[in-house]
Short mmCIF file of N, CA, C and O in Angstrom, two decimals:
data_model
loop_
_atom_site.label_atom_id
_atom_site.label_comp_id
_atom_site.label_asym_id
_atom_site.label_seq_id
_atom_site.Cartn_x
_atom_site.Cartn_y
_atom_site.Cartn_z
N UNK A 1 23.73 7.67 -10.98
CA UNK A 1 22.69 8.93 -11.15
C UNK A 1 22.58 8.96 -13.01
O UNK A 1 21.41 9.11 -13.64
N UNK A 2 23.94 8.13 -13.65
CA UNK A 2 23.88 8.35 -14.81
C UNK A 2 23.04 6.63 -15.53
O UNK A 2 22.01 7.10 -16.82
N UNK A 3 22.57 5.62 -15.21
CA UNK A 3 21.69 4.69 -15.18
C UNK A 3 20.33 5.04 -14.55
O UNK A 3 19.19 5.08 -15.84
N UNK A 4 19.86 6.04 -13.77
CA UNK A 4 18.23 7.15 -13.60
C UNK A 4 18.24 7.51 -14.74
O UNK A 4 17.49 7.58 -15.24
N UNK A 5 19.38 8.31 -15.30
CA UNK A 5 19.21 9.21 -16.47
C UNK A 5 18.39 8.79 -17.93
O UNK A 5 18.21 9.38 -18.79
N UNK A 6 19.52 7.52 -17.74
CA UNK A 6 18.87 6.87 -19.13
C UNK A 6 17.56 6.34 -18.97
O UNK A 6 17.59 6.06 -20.26
N UNK A 7 17.54 5.91 -18.02
CA UNK A 7 16.30 5.13 -17.65
C UNK A 7 14.71 6.04 -18.21
O UNK A 7 14.18 5.87 -18.74
N UNK A 8 15.02 7.21 -17.91
CA UNK A 8 13.81 8.25 -18.21
C UNK A 8 14.87 8.28 -19.58
O UNK A 8 13.10 8.97 -19.48
N UNK A 9 15.36 8.48 -19.90
CA UNK A 9 15.28 9.11 -21.56
C UNK A 9 14.67 7.74 -22.03
O UNK A 9 14.12 7.96 -23.20
N UNK A 10 15.32 6.22 -21.77
CA UNK A 10 14.49 5.61 -22.15
C UNK A 10 13.10 5.38 -22.29
O UNK A 10 12.46 4.84 -23.44
N UNK A 11 12.41 5.82 -21.06
CA UNK A 11 10.64 5.74 -20.64
C UNK A 11 10.22 6.92 -21.67
O UNK A 11 9.05 6.33 -22.31
N UNK A 12 10.92 7.99 -21.54
CA UNK A 12 10.52 8.70 -22.91
C UNK A 12 10.04 8.48 -24.32
O UNK A 12 9.66 8.75 -25.31
N UNK A 13 11.89 7.61 -24.46
CA UNK A 13 11.58 7.54 -25.85
C UNK A 13 10.31 6.58 -26.38
O UNK A 13 10.09 6.22 -27.44
N UNK A 14 10.26 5.27 -25.15
CA UNK A 14 9.09 4.43 -25.21
C UNK A 14 7.73 4.92 -25.65
O UNK A 14 6.74 4.58 -25.49
N UNK A 15 7.55 6.22 -25.03
CA UNK A 15 6.35 6.80 -25.25
C UNK A 15 5.37 6.87 -23.68
O UNK A 15 4.69 7.09 -24.19
N UNK A 16 5.79 6.63 -22.55
CA UNK A 16 5.16 6.29 -21.52
C UNK A 16 4.95 7.76 -20.90
O UNK A 16 5.81 8.26 -20.91
N UNK A 17 3.53 7.24 -20.66
CA UNK A 17 3.38 8.48 -20.15
C UNK A 17 3.64 9.42 -18.71
O UNK A 17 4.46 8.74 -18.34
N UNK A 18 3.89 10.49 -18.82
CA UNK A 18 4.04 11.37 -17.80
C UNK A 18 4.00 10.95 -16.15
O UNK A 18 4.68 10.85 -15.75
N UNK A 19 2.51 10.73 -16.15
CA UNK A 19 2.71 10.57 -14.49
C UNK A 19 3.50 8.83 -14.54
O UNK A 19 3.82 8.65 -13.72
N UNK A 20 3.29 8.07 -15.19
CA UNK A 20 4.06 6.69 -14.87
C UNK A 20 6.04 6.94 -15.54
O UNK A 20 6.41 6.35 -14.45
N UNK A 21 5.94 8.05 -15.65
CA UNK A 21 7.96 8.22 -15.64
C UNK A 21 7.95 8.87 -14.50
O UNK A 21 8.55 8.46 -13.69
N UNK A 22 7.14 9.44 -14.02
CA UNK A 22 7.05 10.74 -12.57
C UNK A 22 7.59 9.21 -11.48
O UNK A 22 8.25 9.53 -10.29
N UNK A 23 6.05 8.63 -11.34
CA UNK A 23 6.28 7.13 -10.50
C UNK A 23 7.67 6.11 -10.69
O UNK A 23 8.32 5.84 -9.51
N UNK A 24 8.04 6.57 -11.69
CA UNK A 24 9.94 5.48 -12.04
C UNK A 24 10.81 6.29 -11.52
O UNK A 24 11.25 5.61 -10.71
N UNK A 25 10.24 7.66 -12.20
CA UNK A 25 11.71 8.12 -11.41
C UNK A 25 11.68 8.40 -9.30
O UNK A 25 12.74 8.38 -8.52
N UNK A 26 10.25 8.41 -8.84
CA UNK A 26 10.12 8.44 -7.45
C UNK A 26 10.57 6.82 -6.66
O UNK A 26 11.17 7.44 -6.04
N UNK A 27 10.63 5.84 -8.12
CA UNK A 27 11.09 4.70 -7.08
C UNK A 27 12.22 4.63 -6.97
O UNK A 27 13.19 3.80 -6.24
N UNK A 28 13.24 4.99 -8.46
CA UNK A 28 14.61 4.82 -8.06
C UNK A 28 15.20 5.75 -7.31
O UNK A 28 16.56 5.71 -6.71
N UNK A 29 13.90 7.19 -7.07
CA UNK A 29 15.26 7.92 -5.70
C UNK A 29 14.77 7.08 -4.18
O UNK A 29 15.99 7.44 -3.70
N UNK A 30 13.77 6.16 -4.27
CA UNK A 30 13.71 5.38 -3.07
C UNK A 30 15.06 4.65 -2.87
O UNK A 30 15.47 4.37 -2.32
N UNK A 31 14.73 4.23 -3.87
CA UNK A 31 15.91 3.02 -4.24
C UNK A 31 17.35 3.91 -3.92
O UNK A 31 18.41 2.94 -3.49
N UNK A 32 17.80 4.56 -4.82
CA UNK A 32 19.03 5.62 -4.29
C UNK A 32 19.25 5.36 -3.17
O UNK A 32 20.37 5.42 -3.15
N UNK A 33 18.36 6.22 -2.64
CA UNK A 33 18.00 6.05 -1.22
C UNK A 33 18.65 5.73 -0.02
O UNK A 33 19.50 5.16 0.61
N UNK A 34 18.14 4.25 -0.06
CA UNK A 34 17.98 3.08 0.21
C UNK A 34 19.70 2.64 -0.07
O UNK A 34 19.88 2.39 1.08
N UNK A 35 19.94 2.88 -1.07
CA UNK A 35 21.52 2.01 -1.34
C UNK A 35 22.13 2.76 -0.55
O UNK A 35 23.32 2.43 0.01
N UNK A 36 21.78 4.72 -0.26
CA UNK A 36 22.57 5.41 -0.04
C UNK A 36 23.08 5.51 1.57
O UNK A 36 24.17 5.36 2.43
N UNK A 37 22.01 5.07 1.84
CA UNK A 37 21.78 4.83 3.44
C UNK A 37 22.74 3.89 3.81
O UNK A 37 23.68 3.62 5.15
N UNK A 38 22.87 2.29 2.92
CA UNK A 38 23.52 1.42 3.59
C UNK A 38 24.93 1.74 2.78
O UNK A 38 26.05 0.93 3.86
N UNK A 39 25.25 2.17 2.36
CA UNK A 39 26.68 2.49 2.04
C UNK A 39 27.41 3.58 2.74
O UNK A 39 28.50 3.30 3.75
N UNK A 40 26.34 4.35 3.89
CA UNK A 40 26.85 4.95 4.85
C UNK A 40 27.44 4.39 5.82
O UNK A 40 27.96 4.43 6.51
N UNK A 41 26.49 3.40 6.03
CA UNK A 41 26.39 2.26 7.27
C UNK A 41 27.59 1.39 7.20
O UNK A 41 28.22 1.46 8.21
N UNK A 42 28.19 1.27 5.93
CA UNK A 42 29.41 0.31 5.90
C UNK A 42 30.22 1.45 6.24
O UNK A 42 31.70 0.92 6.67
N UNK A 43 30.36 2.36 5.79
CA UNK A 43 31.51 3.58 6.25
C UNK A 43 31.73 4.18 7.44
O UNK A 43 32.82 3.75 8.15
N UNK A 44 30.45 3.72 8.45
CA UNK A 44 31.01 3.82 9.70
C UNK A 44 31.11 2.73 10.28
O UNK A 44 31.30 3.31 10.99
N UNK A 45 30.30 1.40 9.79
CA UNK A 45 30.96 0.08 10.95
C UNK A 45 32.86 0.33 10.73
O UNK A 45 33.31 -0.14 11.50
N UNK A 46 33.33 0.63 9.31
CA UNK A 46 35.00 0.57 9.35
C UNK A 46 35.51 1.37 9.93
O UNK A 46 36.33 2.09 10.41
N UNK A 47 34.68 3.21 10.43
CA UNK A 47 35.38 3.71 11.50
C UNK A 47 35.51 3.42 13.20
O UNK A 47 35.80 3.67 13.47
N UNK A 48 33.78 3.53 13.03
CA UNK A 48 33.82 2.43 15.32
C UNK A 48 34.14 1.56 15.09
O UNK A 48 34.32 1.69 16.52
N UNK A 49 34.32 0.46 14.40
CA UNK A 49 34.43 -0.81 14.43
C UNK A 49 33.15 -1.08 15.22
O UNK A 49 33.29 -2.30 15.89
N UNK A 50 31.76 -0.57 15.10
CA UNK A 50 30.36 -1.47 15.69
C UNK A 50 29.22 -1.45 14.42
O UNK A 50 29.87 -0.98 12.93
N UNK A 51 29.14 -3.01 14.33
CA UNK A 51 28.38 -3.37 12.89
C UNK A 51 27.15 -2.50 13.45
O UNK A 51 26.60 -2.76 14.61
N UNK A 52 26.05 -1.87 12.35
CA UNK A 52 25.24 -1.44 13.06
C UNK A 52 24.29 -1.93 12.12
O UNK A 52 23.20 -1.29 11.98
N UNK A 53 24.46 -2.89 11.27
CA UNK A 53 23.50 -3.62 10.39
C UNK A 53 22.41 -4.36 11.24
O UNK A 53 22.53 -4.99 12.38
N UNK A 54 21.58 -4.20 10.37
CA UNK A 54 20.18 -4.78 11.39
C UNK A 54 19.40 -5.82 10.29
O UNK A 54 19.60 -5.48 9.53
#
């Protein structure tokens, strides 16, 4: 989250237009969601003993 906030601040400092900043934040949210999903699966593997990776 800190890296995302710094990236958003950096885009503001670089005078990137608002729409492009919004699209970058949306892309960062998708990446964070993907990463969270994979981290959740890795925790489930540890407790269930079942490999859920595809």
